[in-house]
Amino acid sequence: MRSLKRLTRPLLGIALVLAVGCQSSSPTEPKTSGGTPATPKVPVPVTTYNVSVSANPVSLAANSTTPAKITIHVTRSDNGQPPPDLTEVTVSTTLGEFGASGSGLTSTTIQLVNGQGQVVLFPGASQGTATIKALLGTSAGAANVQIGQQSTFFISSVSPGVGSPAGGDVVQISGGGFVQPLRVTFGTAPAQVLSVSPNTIRVQTPTGLAAGANPQVGQSIPVPVMVTINVNQPNSSSDTLGNGFTYSLGGTSQPQVFSISPASGPNEGGTTVTIVGQGFEQPVQVLFGHGTGAASFNGVEATVQSVSSTRIVLTTPSARGFGQNNLNQLVDILVKNLNTGFSTVAAGFYKYGSNVLITAMGPGAGPYTGGTKVTIFGQGFEAPVAVSIGGVGQLVLSVTGTEIVILTTGVPVTTCPVSGVIAATGVQVTNINTGDSNTAANLTFSYQVPLPVITGINPSGGSSGSTATISGQNFSTRGIQVVFGDAATGSSATDVTVSADGRTVQFTVPPAPPGFSFNTAPCTIPGPPVTQGTKNVATPISVTVRNLDGTGCLSTLTNAYLLSPDDGACH
């Protein structure tokens, strides 16, 4: 029994140790000071984009001086909005060259405006498939352009094939082998050539009267379209498309809407919108509202800025127009050519709303003491708003539907940042009256903390009690400390004065700090008897400047000053 008791005691001890070990948390589990697992940080989302690349034309003749126009269109994957203006996209090609014939440039950078940018590609001498790639961060898009032999000259079509007898319609002639100089005629009249590529020609039509067609109301008169290449040259050639274009009076002004961009905006209106379609004729009226036709349409009129046959640029009206209910609604758009009365309704093409969207901010840096005027860009802003950056509230100066101007507030600095920057990530905007809010987690404001820098000391040596001047930058005019020796335990200089521009510091050299060891040299003590001894000599010592502005930032110049001993006698 005694041996059994002796055996059970160590077994009980082992069991207690195992029980205690089972109660402890895994070392990989995060814990707060109170023992409760901390909520893991949500990773900052990486913004991705939809990048589309298109080429016009899609084929070029080798050694041709006619380029292809490369168009890059970018929208955010999460909300369909374009990235901030002047966002840079890298464009590269496997064949040909960008910018100019003979440039040799196979990679270039373009800046986007409203999510779109363009660059021209010249074919060069090599034949094959040119792959054009556009890269924004980790998002990319690509298109191909065939580079081969000079194509056969021919006309295949004219689009649109019907136009007004008043002329001025922009039409596209398709075919192949188009080279300059060239001439285009409609009937008996020359057309104004706007652009030329190997496969397409864009022209502005002459009047029907000049072309030999003068239709009356309800009539349509076709005319031939002829293209002549290498005009006034020995290898000049012509091709004609019989009845290629029809002048018609009364049936050509029916407008059509294909797309609208952007397709949403704030309730206050004021958004610049582009409508793409065909059949638009100035003067044109555009209404935002609800209805199935012109007679029953109930809407608010937009301000039209410019009109062409395929494009209308306008400024959206307020959703709070008299008698309207467009507030936060998906609305229809009525486009009406006033001279003819023809109209069309694009149902559900535009969304009014106060949903907050933050797209950009600038400038993105300023002093840590605050006072930087910053503009936040986006849509859906409705005063009054609350704005925070990195969780710190900011002073709002002004608000429109698409812009907020703030004045940054200062941030406390408890530890001097090594880089001189305190990054505040995440910009939040909240419409106070509605509670609508959004946070741009990818936007960061850099609060800059000036770090002192020592560039030199003059004179570079002397004894305690002498005067010296440190030169450099970012010395705080609120006060600084000059320390000889170790930055924490050294001797502090007296009579410290900082210049108004913070670039120089004048001070009185302090005594050597406790424990500082001067270098020594052998010496002779005259006799009788003559005795050999040692004496202290001037010794290099480090100098530190510490800003006393609350940041604690400092700069040390190692062995910057040659300190002479107070006692230079031979011992």
Coordinates of C-alpha atoms in Angstrom, one line a residue:
M1 CA 0.0 0.0 0.0
R2 CA 2.8 2.4 0.8
S3 CA 4.5 1.7 -2.6
L4 CA 1.1 2.3 -4.3
K5 CA 0.7 5.7 -2.6
R6 CA 4.1 6.7 -3.6
L7 CA 3.3 5.7 -7.2
T8 CA -0.1 7.6 -7.3
R9 CA 1.3 10.9 -6.2
P10 CA 3.5 11.6 -9.3
L11 CA 0.6 10.3 -11.5
L12 CA -1.7 12.9 -9.9
G13 CA 0.8 15.6 -10.6
I14 CA 1.1 14.6 -14.2
A15 CA -2.7 14.7 -14.6
L16 CA -2.9 18.2 -13.1
V17 CA -0.2 19.4 -15.5
L18 CA -2.1 17.9 -18.5
A19 CA -5.4 19.4 -17.3
V20 CA -3.9 22.9 -17.0
G21 CA -2.3 22.5 -20.5
C22 CA -5.7 21.5 -22.0
Q23 CA -7.3 24.8 -20.7
S24 CA -4.8 27.1 -22.4
S25 CA -5.7 28.6 -25.8
S26 CA -3.8 27.8 -28.9
P27 CA -0.7 30.0 -29.3
T28 CA -2.0 30.9 -32.8
E29 CA -5.3 32.3 -31.5
P30 CA -5.2 36.1 -31.1
K31 CA -6.2 37.4 -27.7
T32 CA -7.0 40.8 -26.3
S33 CA -5.7 41.8 -22.9
G34 CA -9.0 40.5 -21.3
G35 CA -8.6 37.1 -22.9
T36 CA -11.4 37.5 -25.5
P37 CA -10.3 36.6 -29.1
A38 CA -9.8 39.8 -31.1
T39 CA -11.8 40.3 -34.3
P40 CA -9.4 39.7 -37.2
K41 CA -8.8 42.7 -39.4
V42 CA -10.7 42.7 -42.7
P43 CA -8.2 42.8 -45.5
V44 CA -8.3 45.9 -47.7
P45 CA -10.1 45.0 -50.9
V46 CA -8.0 45.2 -54.1
T47 CA -9.8 47.2 -56.8
T48 CA -10.1 45.3 -60.1
Y49 CA -11.3 46.6 -63.4
N50 CA -13.0 45.6 -66.6
V51 CA -10.5 46.5 -69.4
S52 CA -11.7 46.4 -73.0
V53 CA -9.5 47.1 -76.0
S54 CA -10.8 47.8 -79.5
A55 CA -9.0 48.6 -82.8
N56 CA -10.2 50.4 -85.8
P57 CA -9.4 49.2 -88.3
V58 CA -8.6 45.6 -87.4
S59 CA -6.1 45.1 -90.3
L60 CA -3.3 47.3 -91.6
A61 CA -0.9 47.0 -94.6
A62 CA 2.7 46.6 -93.7
N63 CA 4.8 49.8 -94.2
S64 CA 1.6 51.8 -94.5
T65 CA 1.5 55.3 -93.0
T66 CA -2.2 54.8 -92.1
P67 CA -2.5 53.8 -88.4
A68 CA -5.1 51.9 -86.4
K69 CA -6.8 53.8 -83.6
I70 CA -6.6 51.7 -80.3
T71 CA -9.4 52.6 -77.8
I72 CA -9.1 51.5 -74.2
H73 CA -12.2 51.6 -72.0
V74 CA -12.0 50.9 -68.3
T75 CA -14.7 50.5 -65.6
R76 CA -14.5 49.2 -62.0
S77 CA -15.6 45.6 -61.6
D78 CA -17.5 46.3 -58.4
N79 CA -19.7 49.3 -59.4
G80 CA -19.2 49.9 -63.2
Q81 CA -17.9 53.4 -62.6
P82 CA -14.7 54.7 -64.4
P83 CA -11.5 55.1 -62.5
P84 CA -10.4 58.6 -61.5
D85 CA -9.4 60.9 -64.4
L86 CA -5.7 60.8 -65.3
T87 CA -5.4 57.1 -64.1
E88 CA -2.5 55.7 -66.1
V89 CA -2.8 52.5 -68.2
T90 CA 0.3 50.7 -69.8
V91 CA -0.3 49.7 -73.4
S92 CA 2.1 47.3 -75.3
T93 CA 2.1 45.7 -78.7
T94 CA 3.9 42.6 -80.2
L95 CA 4.1 44.2 -83.7
G96 CA 4.1 47.7 -85.0
E97 CA 4.8 50.9 -83.1
F98 CA 2.9 53.5 -81.2
G99 CA 2.7 57.3 -81.8
A100 CA 4.4 57.7 -85.2
S101 CA 5.7 55.7 -88.1
G102 CA 9.3 54.7 -87.4
S103 CA 9.1 55.6 -83.7
G104 CA 10.1 52.1 -82.6
L105 CA 7.9 52.5 -79.5
T106 CA 6.3 49.2 -78.6
S107 CA 5.1 50.2 -75.1
T108 CA 3.6 53.5 -73.8
T109 CA 1.5 54.9 -71.0
I110 CA -1.8 56.8 -71.5
Q111 CA -4.0 58.7 -69.1
L112 CA -7.8 57.9 -68.9
V113 CA -10.5 60.5 -69.0
N114 CA -13.9 59.3 -68.0
G115 CA -12.6 55.8 -68.2
Q116 CA -11.4 56.0 -71.8
G117 CA -8.1 56.7 -73.6
Q118 CA -6.7 56.3 -77.1
V119 CA -3.4 55.6 -78.8
V120 CA -2.5 55.1 -82.5
L121 CA -0.6 52.0 -83.8
F122 CA 1.4 52.2 -87.1
P123 CA 2.0 48.8 -88.8
G124 CA 5.8 48.9 -89.5
A125 CA 7.5 46.5 -91.8
S126 CA 6.8 43.1 -90.2
Q127 CA 3.7 41.1 -91.1
G128 CA 1.7 39.0 -88.6
T129 CA -0.8 39.5 -85.7
A130 CA -0.2 42.5 -83.5
T131 CA -1.5 41.8 -80.0
I132 CA -2.2 45.1 -78.2
K133 CA -2.5 44.7 -74.4
A134 CA -3.7 47.3 -71.9
L135 CA -2.7 46.8 -68.2
L136 CA -4.1 48.6 -65.1
G137 CA -2.8 47.0 -61.9
T138 CA -3.7 43.4 -62.1
S139 CA -6.5 43.9 -64.7
A140 CA -5.8 43.6 -68.4
G141 CA -7.5 43.5 -71.8
A142 CA -6.3 42.8 -75.3
A143 CA -7.1 43.1 -79.0
N144 CA -5.5 41.9 -82.2
V145 CA -4.6 43.8 -85.4
Q146 CA -3.6 41.9 -88.6
I147 CA -0.6 43.4 -90.4
G148 CA -0.2 42.1 -93.9
Q149 CA 0.1 43.0 -97.6
Q150 CA -1.7 46.0 -99.2
S151 CA -5.3 45.0 -99.6
T152 CA -7.3 45.2 -102.9
F153 CA -9.1 48.5 -103.4
F154 CA -12.9 48.3 -103.4
I155 CA -16.1 49.9 -101.8
S156 CA -18.5 47.6 -100.0
S157 CA -21.0 49.8 -98.3
V158 CA -22.0 53.3 -97.0
S159 CA -23.5 53.7 -93.5
P160 CA -25.9 55.2 -92.9
G161 CA -27.1 55.0 -96.4
V162 CA -29.8 57.6 -96.1
G163 CA -29.4 61.3 -95.2
S164 CA -30.8 64.8 -95.2
P165 CA -30.8 66.8 -98.4
A166 CA -29.3 69.6 -96.3
G167 CA -26.1 67.6 -96.1
G168 CA -23.7 67.5 -93.2
D169 CA -24.4 63.9 -92.2
V170 CA -21.3 62.0 -91.0
V171 CA -21.2 58.6 -92.9
Q172 CA -18.7 55.7 -93.0
I173 CA -17.6 54.2 -96.3
S174 CA -16.4 50.6 -95.8
G175 CA -14.2 48.6 -98.1
G176 CA -10.5 48.0 -98.5
G177 CA -7.2 49.3 -100.0
F178 CA -8.0 52.9 -99.1
V179 CA -4.8 55.1 -99.4
Q180 CA -4.3 58.8 -99.5
P181 CA -4.5 61.1 -101.3
L182 CA -8.1 60.2 -102.1
R183 CA -11.4 61.9 -103.1
V184 CA -15.0 61.0 -102.4
T185 CA -17.9 62.2 -104.4
F186 CA -21.7 61.9 -103.8
G187 CA -23.3 62.2 -107.2
T188 CA -21.7 65.3 -108.7
A189 CA -20.4 66.9 -105.5
P190 CA -17.3 66.2 -103.4
A191 CA -17.7 65.2 -99.8
Q192 CA -15.5 66.5 -96.9
V193 CA -13.2 63.7 -95.9
L194 CA -12.8 63.5 -92.1
S195 CA -10.6 60.5 -91.6
V196 CA -9.1 57.6 -93.6
S197 CA -7.9 54.1 -92.7
P198 CA -7.2 51.1 -95.0
N199 CA -10.8 49.8 -94.5
T200 CA -12.9 52.8 -93.7
I201 CA -13.4 56.4 -94.7
R202 CA -15.5 58.9 -92.7
V203 CA -16.9 61.8 -94.7
Q204 CA -19.5 64.6 -94.3
T205 CA -22.0 64.6 -97.0
P206 CA -22.5 67.5 -99.4
T207 CA -26.0 69.0 -99.9
G208 CA -28.4 67.1 -102.1
L209 CA -28.7 70.0 -104.4
A210 CA -24.9 70.0 -105.0
A211 CA -25.0 66.2 -105.5
G212 CA -27.7 66.5 -108.1
A213 CA -30.6 65.3 -105.9
N214 CA -33.2 67.8 -104.7
P215 CA -36.1 65.7 -103.2
Q216 CA -39.4 67.2 -102.3
V217 CA -41.3 66.3 -99.1
G218 CA -41.8 62.6 -99.0
Q219 CA -39.3 61.9 -101.9
S220 CA -36.1 59.9 -101.8
I221 CA -33.4 60.3 -104.5
P222 CA -30.3 57.9 -104.6
V223 CA -26.9 59.0 -105.9
P224 CA -23.7 57.1 -106.7
V225 CA -20.8 57.2 -104.3
M226 CA -17.3 57.1 -105.8
V227 CA -13.9 56.9 -104.2
T228 CA -10.7 57.7 -106.0
I229 CA -7.4 56.7 -104.4
N230 CA -3.9 58.1 -105.3
V231 CA -5.5 61.2 -106.7
N232 CA -3.3 62.9 -109.5
Q233 CA -0.8 60.0 -109.4
P234 CA 0.0 57.5 -112.1
N235 CA -1.5 54.6 -110.1
S236 CA -4.8 56.5 -109.5
S237 CA -7.9 54.2 -109.3
S238 CA -11.6 54.6 -108.7
D239 CA -14.5 52.5 -107.6
T240 CA -18.2 53.4 -107.5
L241 CA -21.1 52.1 -105.5
G242 CA -24.2 52.7 -107.6
N243 CA -27.1 54.3 -105.6
G244 CA -24.8 54.2 -102.6
F245 CA -26.5 57.0 -100.8
T246 CA -30.1 58.3 -100.7
Y247 CA -31.2 61.9 -100.1
S248 CA -34.6 61.8 -98.5
L249 CA -36.8 64.6 -97.2
G250 CA -39.2 63.6 -94.3
G251 CA -38.0 60.2 -93.3
T252 CA -34.4 60.6 -92.1
S253 CA -34.8 62.4 -88.7
Q254 CA -36.2 59.6 -86.6
P255 CA -33.8 59.6 -83.6
Q256 CA -32.6 56.4 -81.9
V257 CA -30.8 56.0 -78.6
F258 CA -28.2 53.2 -78.2
S259 CA -26.5 54.1 -74.9
I260 CA -26.1 56.7 -72.2
S261 CA -23.0 57.3 -70.1
P262 CA -22.9 57.7 -67.2
A263 CA -26.2 55.9 -66.6
S264 CA -26.7 57.3 -63.0
G265 CA -26.2 60.5 -61.0
P266 CA -27.3 62.5 -58.0
N267 CA -30.8 63.9 -57.4
E268 CA -29.4 67.4 -57.6
G269 CA -28.6 66.9 -61.3
G270 CA -25.7 68.7 -62.9
T271 CA -24.1 65.5 -64.2
T272 CA -22.6 65.7 -67.7
V273 CA -24.1 62.8 -69.8
T274 CA -23.4 61.6 -73.3
I275 CA -26.2 60.0 -75.4
V276 CA -25.0 57.8 -78.3
G277 CA -27.4 56.9 -81.1
Q278 CA -28.4 58.2 -84.5
G279 CA -30.8 60.5 -86.3
F280 CA -30.2 63.4 -83.9
E281 CA -30.8 66.8 -85.6
Q282 CA -30.2 70.2 -83.9
P283 CA -32.2 71.8 -82.3
V284 CA -33.0 68.8 -80.1
Q285 CA -35.0 68.6 -76.8
V286 CA -34.2 66.0 -74.1
L287 CA -36.5 65.3 -71.2
F288 CA -35.9 63.1 -68.1
G289 CA -39.1 61.6 -66.7
H290 CA -41.7 59.0 -67.4
G291 CA -43.8 58.1 -70.5
T292 CA -44.1 56.0 -73.6
G293 CA -44.3 58.8 -76.2
A294 CA -43.9 62.5 -76.7
A295 CA -47.6 63.2 -76.2
S296 CA -47.8 61.6 -72.8
F297 CA -44.3 62.1 -71.6
N298 CA -44.0 63.9 -68.2
G299 CA -40.4 65.0 -67.5
V300 CA -37.9 67.7 -66.8
E301 CA -35.8 69.3 -69.6
A302 CA -32.1 68.8 -69.7
T303 CA -29.6 71.4 -70.8
V304 CA -28.2 70.4 -74.1
Q305 CA -24.5 71.3 -74.6
S306 CA -23.8 69.9 -78.1
V307 CA -25.4 67.8 -80.8
S308 CA -24.2 65.8 -83.8
S309 CA -26.1 63.2 -85.8
T310 CA -24.9 60.4 -83.5
R311 CA -24.1 62.1 -80.2
I312 CA -25.8 64.4 -77.7
V313 CA -23.9 65.9 -74.7
L314 CA -26.1 67.4 -72.0
T315 CA -26.3 68.3 -68.3
T316 CA -28.9 66.4 -66.3
P317 CA -31.8 68.3 -64.7
S318 CA -32.6 68.1 -61.0
A319 CA -34.8 65.2 -60.0
R320 CA -36.8 67.7 -57.9
G321 CA -38.1 69.6 -60.9
F322 CA -41.6 71.2 -60.7
G323 CA -44.3 68.6 -60.6
Q324 CA -41.9 65.7 -61.0
N325 CA -41.3 62.5 -59.0
N326 CA -37.8 61.5 -60.3
L327 CA -36.3 61.4 -56.9
N328 CA -34.3 58.2 -56.5
Q329 CA -36.1 56.8 -59.6
L330 CA -35.1 54.9 -62.7
V331 CA -36.3 57.3 -65.4
D332 CA -37.0 57.3 -69.1
I333 CA -35.4 59.7 -71.6
L334 CA -37.2 61.5 -74.4
V335 CA -35.2 62.8 -77.3
K336 CA -37.1 65.0 -79.8
N337 CA -35.9 66.6 -83.0
L338 CA -37.7 69.9 -82.8
N339 CA -37.7 70.8 -86.6
T340 CA -39.4 67.6 -87.6
G341 CA -41.1 66.6 -84.4
F342 CA -39.7 63.1 -84.6
S343 CA -38.9 61.6 -81.2
T344 CA -38.0 58.5 -79.3
V345 CA -38.2 57.3 -75.7
A346 CA -35.3 55.3 -74.1
A347 CA -37.1 53.5 -71.3
G348 CA -35.3 53.1 -68.0
F349 CA -32.0 54.4 -69.2
Y350 CA -31.0 56.7 -66.3
K351 CA -31.1 56.2 -62.5
Y352 CA -31.4 59.2 -60.1
G353 CA -30.3 58.5 -56.5
S354 CA -28.6 59.7 -53.4
N355 CA -26.5 56.5 -53.0
V356 CA -23.1 57.7 -52.0
L357 CA -20.2 56.8 -54.3
I358 CA -16.6 58.0 -53.6
T359 CA -14.3 57.9 -56.6
A360 CA -11.2 60.0 -55.8
M361 CA -9.6 62.4 -53.4
G362 CA -6.9 65.0 -53.7
P363 CA -4.5 66.1 -52.6
G364 CA -3.5 62.9 -50.8
A365 CA -1.0 64.3 -48.4
G366 CA -0.5 67.2 -45.9
P367 CA 1.0 68.1 -42.5
Y368 CA 0.1 66.1 -39.5
T369 CA -1.1 69.3 -37.8
G370 CA -4.0 69.5 -40.3
G371 CA -5.2 72.5 -42.3
T372 CA -4.9 70.9 -45.7
K373 CA -7.8 71.6 -48.1
V374 CA -8.9 68.4 -49.8
T375 CA -11.5 67.7 -52.4
I376 CA -13.4 64.4 -52.3
F377 CA -15.0 63.4 -55.7
G378 CA -17.9 61.1 -56.3
Q379 CA -21.7 61.3 -56.5
G380 CA -24.8 61.2 -54.3
F381 CA -23.5 63.8 -51.8
E382 CA -26.3 65.7 -50.0
A383 CA -25.5 68.4 -47.4
P384 CA -25.2 68.2 -44.5
V385 CA -22.5 65.4 -44.7
A386 CA -20.1 63.9 -42.2
V387 CA -16.6 63.0 -43.4
S388 CA -13.9 60.9 -41.8
I389 CA -10.4 59.8 -42.9
G390 CA -9.0 56.8 -41.2
G391 CA -11.7 57.1 -38.6
V392 CA -10.9 60.8 -37.8
G393 CA -13.6 63.3 -38.4
Q394 CA -12.9 66.2 -40.8
L395 CA -14.1 69.8 -41.1
V396 CA -16.5 70.1 -44.1
L397 CA -16.2 73.4 -46.0
S398 CA -18.6 72.9 -48.9
V399 CA -20.8 70.2 -50.5
T400 CA -22.2 69.7 -54.0
G401 CA -23.7 66.5 -55.5
T402 CA -20.3 65.4 -56.8
E403 CA -17.7 67.2 -54.7
I404 CA -17.0 67.7 -51.0
V405 CA -14.3 70.1 -49.8
I406 CA -12.8 69.5 -46.4
L407 CA -10.1 70.9 -44.1
T408 CA -8.1 68.1 -42.5
T409 CA -7.8 67.9 -38.8
G410 CA -4.5 67.2 -37.1
V411 CA -3.6 63.7 -35.7
P412 CA -1.7 63.0 -32.5
V413 CA 1.9 61.7 -32.8
T414 CA 3.0 59.6 -29.9
T415 CA 5.9 57.9 -31.7
C416 CA 8.0 59.4 -34.4
P417 CA 7.3 57.5 -37.7
V418 CA 10.5 56.2 -39.3
S419 CA 9.2 57.2 -42.8
G420 CA 7.9 60.6 -41.7
V421 CA 4.4 59.6 -42.8
I422 CA 1.3 58.5 -40.8
A423 CA -1.1 56.8 -43.3
A424 CA -4.8 57.2 -42.6
T425 CA -6.6 54.7 -44.8
G426 CA -10.3 54.8 -45.6
V427 CA -12.5 57.8 -46.5
Q428 CA -16.1 57.7 -45.3
V429 CA -18.9 60.0 -46.4
T430 CA -22.4 60.0 -44.7
N431 CA -25.4 62.0 -45.8
I432 CA -26.7 63.0 -42.3
N433 CA -30.3 63.5 -43.3
T434 CA -30.8 60.2 -45.1
G435 CA -28.1 58.1 -43.4
D436 CA -26.7 57.0 -46.8
S437 CA -23.0 56.2 -46.3
N438 CA -20.1 54.8 -48.2
T439 CA -16.4 54.1 -47.5
A440 CA -13.6 54.2 -50.0
A441 CA -11.3 51.7 -48.4
N442 CA -8.7 52.1 -51.1
L443 CA -8.1 55.8 -50.5
T444 CA -5.3 56.9 -48.2
F445 CA -4.3 60.3 -46.8
S446 CA -0.6 60.7 -45.8
Y447 CA -0.1 62.9 -42.7
Q448 CA 3.5 64.1 -43.0
V449 CA 5.6 64.5 -39.9
P450 CA 8.8 66.5 -40.6
L451 CA 11.9 64.6 -39.7
P452 CA 14.9 66.8 -38.6
V453 CA 18.0 66.3 -40.7
I454 CA 21.6 67.5 -39.7
T455 CA 23.8 68.3 -42.7
G456 CA 26.8 69.9 -40.8
I457 CA 28.2 71.7 -37.8
N458 CA 30.3 74.9 -37.9
P459 CA 32.9 75.0 -36.4
S460 CA 33.4 71.2 -36.4
G461 CA 35.3 71.2 -33.1
G462 CA 36.0 73.2 -29.9
S463 CA 35.7 72.9 -26.2
S464 CA 32.7 73.2 -23.8
G465 CA 31.4 76.8 -23.5
S466 CA 32.2 77.6 -27.2
T467 CA 29.4 78.5 -29.7
A468 CA 28.5 76.3 -32.7
T469 CA 25.8 76.3 -35.4
I470 CA 24.1 73.2 -36.8
S471 CA 22.7 73.4 -40.4
G472 CA 20.0 71.2 -41.9
Q473 CA 16.2 71.2 -42.2
N474 CA 13.0 70.6 -40.3
F475 CA 14.2 71.9 -37.0
S476 CA 11.1 72.7 -34.9
T477 CA 10.6 76.3 -34.1
R478 CA 8.5 75.2 -31.1
G479 CA 11.7 74.0 -29.5
I480 CA 14.6 71.5 -29.9
Q481 CA 17.2 69.8 -27.8
V482 CA 20.8 69.4 -28.8
V483 CA 22.6 66.5 -27.1
F484 CA 26.3 65.5 -27.1
G485 CA 27.0 61.8 -26.8
D486 CA 24.3 59.2 -26.3
A487 CA 20.9 60.6 -27.4
A488 CA 19.2 59.4 -24.2
T489 CA 22.0 60.0 -21.6
G490 CA 24.3 62.6 -23.1
S491 CA 24.9 66.3 -22.2
S492 CA 22.4 68.9 -23.4
A493 CA 23.6 72.1 -25.0
T494 CA 22.4 75.5 -23.6
D495 CA 21.4 78.7 -25.2
V496 CA 19.7 76.8 -28.1
T497 CA 18.2 79.1 -30.7
V498 CA 16.3 77.9 -33.9
S499 CA 16.1 80.1 -37.0
A500 CA 12.7 81.1 -38.3
D501 CA 13.0 78.8 -41.4
G502 CA 14.0 75.8 -39.2
R503 CA 17.3 75.3 -41.1
T504 CA 19.9 76.4 -38.5
V505 CA 20.4 75.9 -34.8
Q506 CA 22.8 78.0 -32.7
F507 CA 23.9 76.7 -29.2
T508 CA 26.6 76.6 -26.5
V509 CA 28.7 73.4 -26.5
P510 CA 28.1 71.4 -23.2
P511 CA 30.7 69.6 -21.1
A512 CA 31.6 66.1 -22.0
P513 CA 28.8 63.7 -20.8
P514 CA 29.5 61.5 -17.7
G515 CA 31.5 58.4 -18.6
F516 CA 32.8 59.9 -21.9
S517 CA 36.3 58.8 -22.5
F518 CA 38.7 61.2 -24.3
N519 CA 41.4 59.8 -26.5
T520 CA 44.9 60.1 -24.9
A521 CA 48.4 60.8 -26.2
P522 CA 51.8 60.3 -24.5
C523 CA 53.4 63.4 -22.9
T524 CA 56.5 64.3 -20.8
I525 CA 56.4 66.0 -17.4
P526 CA 59.5 68.1 -17.0
G527 CA 61.8 67.3 -14.0
P528 CA 63.8 66.9 -12.3
P529 CA 63.1 64.1 -12.5
V530 CA 61.6 63.9 -16.0
T531 CA 58.5 61.7 -16.0
Q532 CA 56.5 60.1 -18.9
G533 CA 52.7 60.5 -18.7
T534 CA 49.5 60.9 -20.8
K535 CA 47.1 63.7 -21.6
N536 CA 43.5 63.9 -22.9
V537 CA 43.2 65.1 -26.6
A538 CA 40.3 66.3 -28.8
T539 CA 37.9 63.3 -29.4
P540 CA 35.0 62.9 -31.9
I541 CA 31.5 62.9 -30.3
S542 CA 28.1 62.3 -31.8
V543 CA 25.5 65.1 -31.9
T544 CA 21.7 64.6 -31.8
V545 CA 18.9 67.1 -32.5
R546 CA 15.5 66.2 -31.1
N547 CA 12.3 68.2 -32.0
L548 CA 10.3 69.2 -28.9
D549 CA 7.1 69.6 -30.8
G550 CA 5.4 66.5 -29.4
T551 CA 6.7 64.2 -32.1
G552 CA 10.0 63.3 -30.5
C553 CA 11.6 63.0 -33.9
L554 CA 15.4 63.2 -33.8
S555 CA 18.5 63.1 -36.0
T556 CA 22.0 62.0 -35.0
L557 CA 25.2 62.8 -36.8
T558 CA 27.8 60.3 -35.6
N559 CA 31.2 61.7 -34.5
A560 CA 30.2 65.0 -35.9
Y561 CA 32.0 67.3 -33.4
L562 CA 35.7 67.2 -32.3
L563 CA 35.3 67.9 -28.5
S564 CA 38.4 69.3 -26.8
P565 CA 39.0 68.3 -23.1
D566 CA 38.7 70.9 -20.4
D567 CA 41.8 69.4 -18.8
G568 CA 44.6 69.0 -21.3
A569 CA 47.4 68.7 -18.8
C570 CA 50.0 65.9 -18.7
H571 CA 49.4 63.4 -15.9

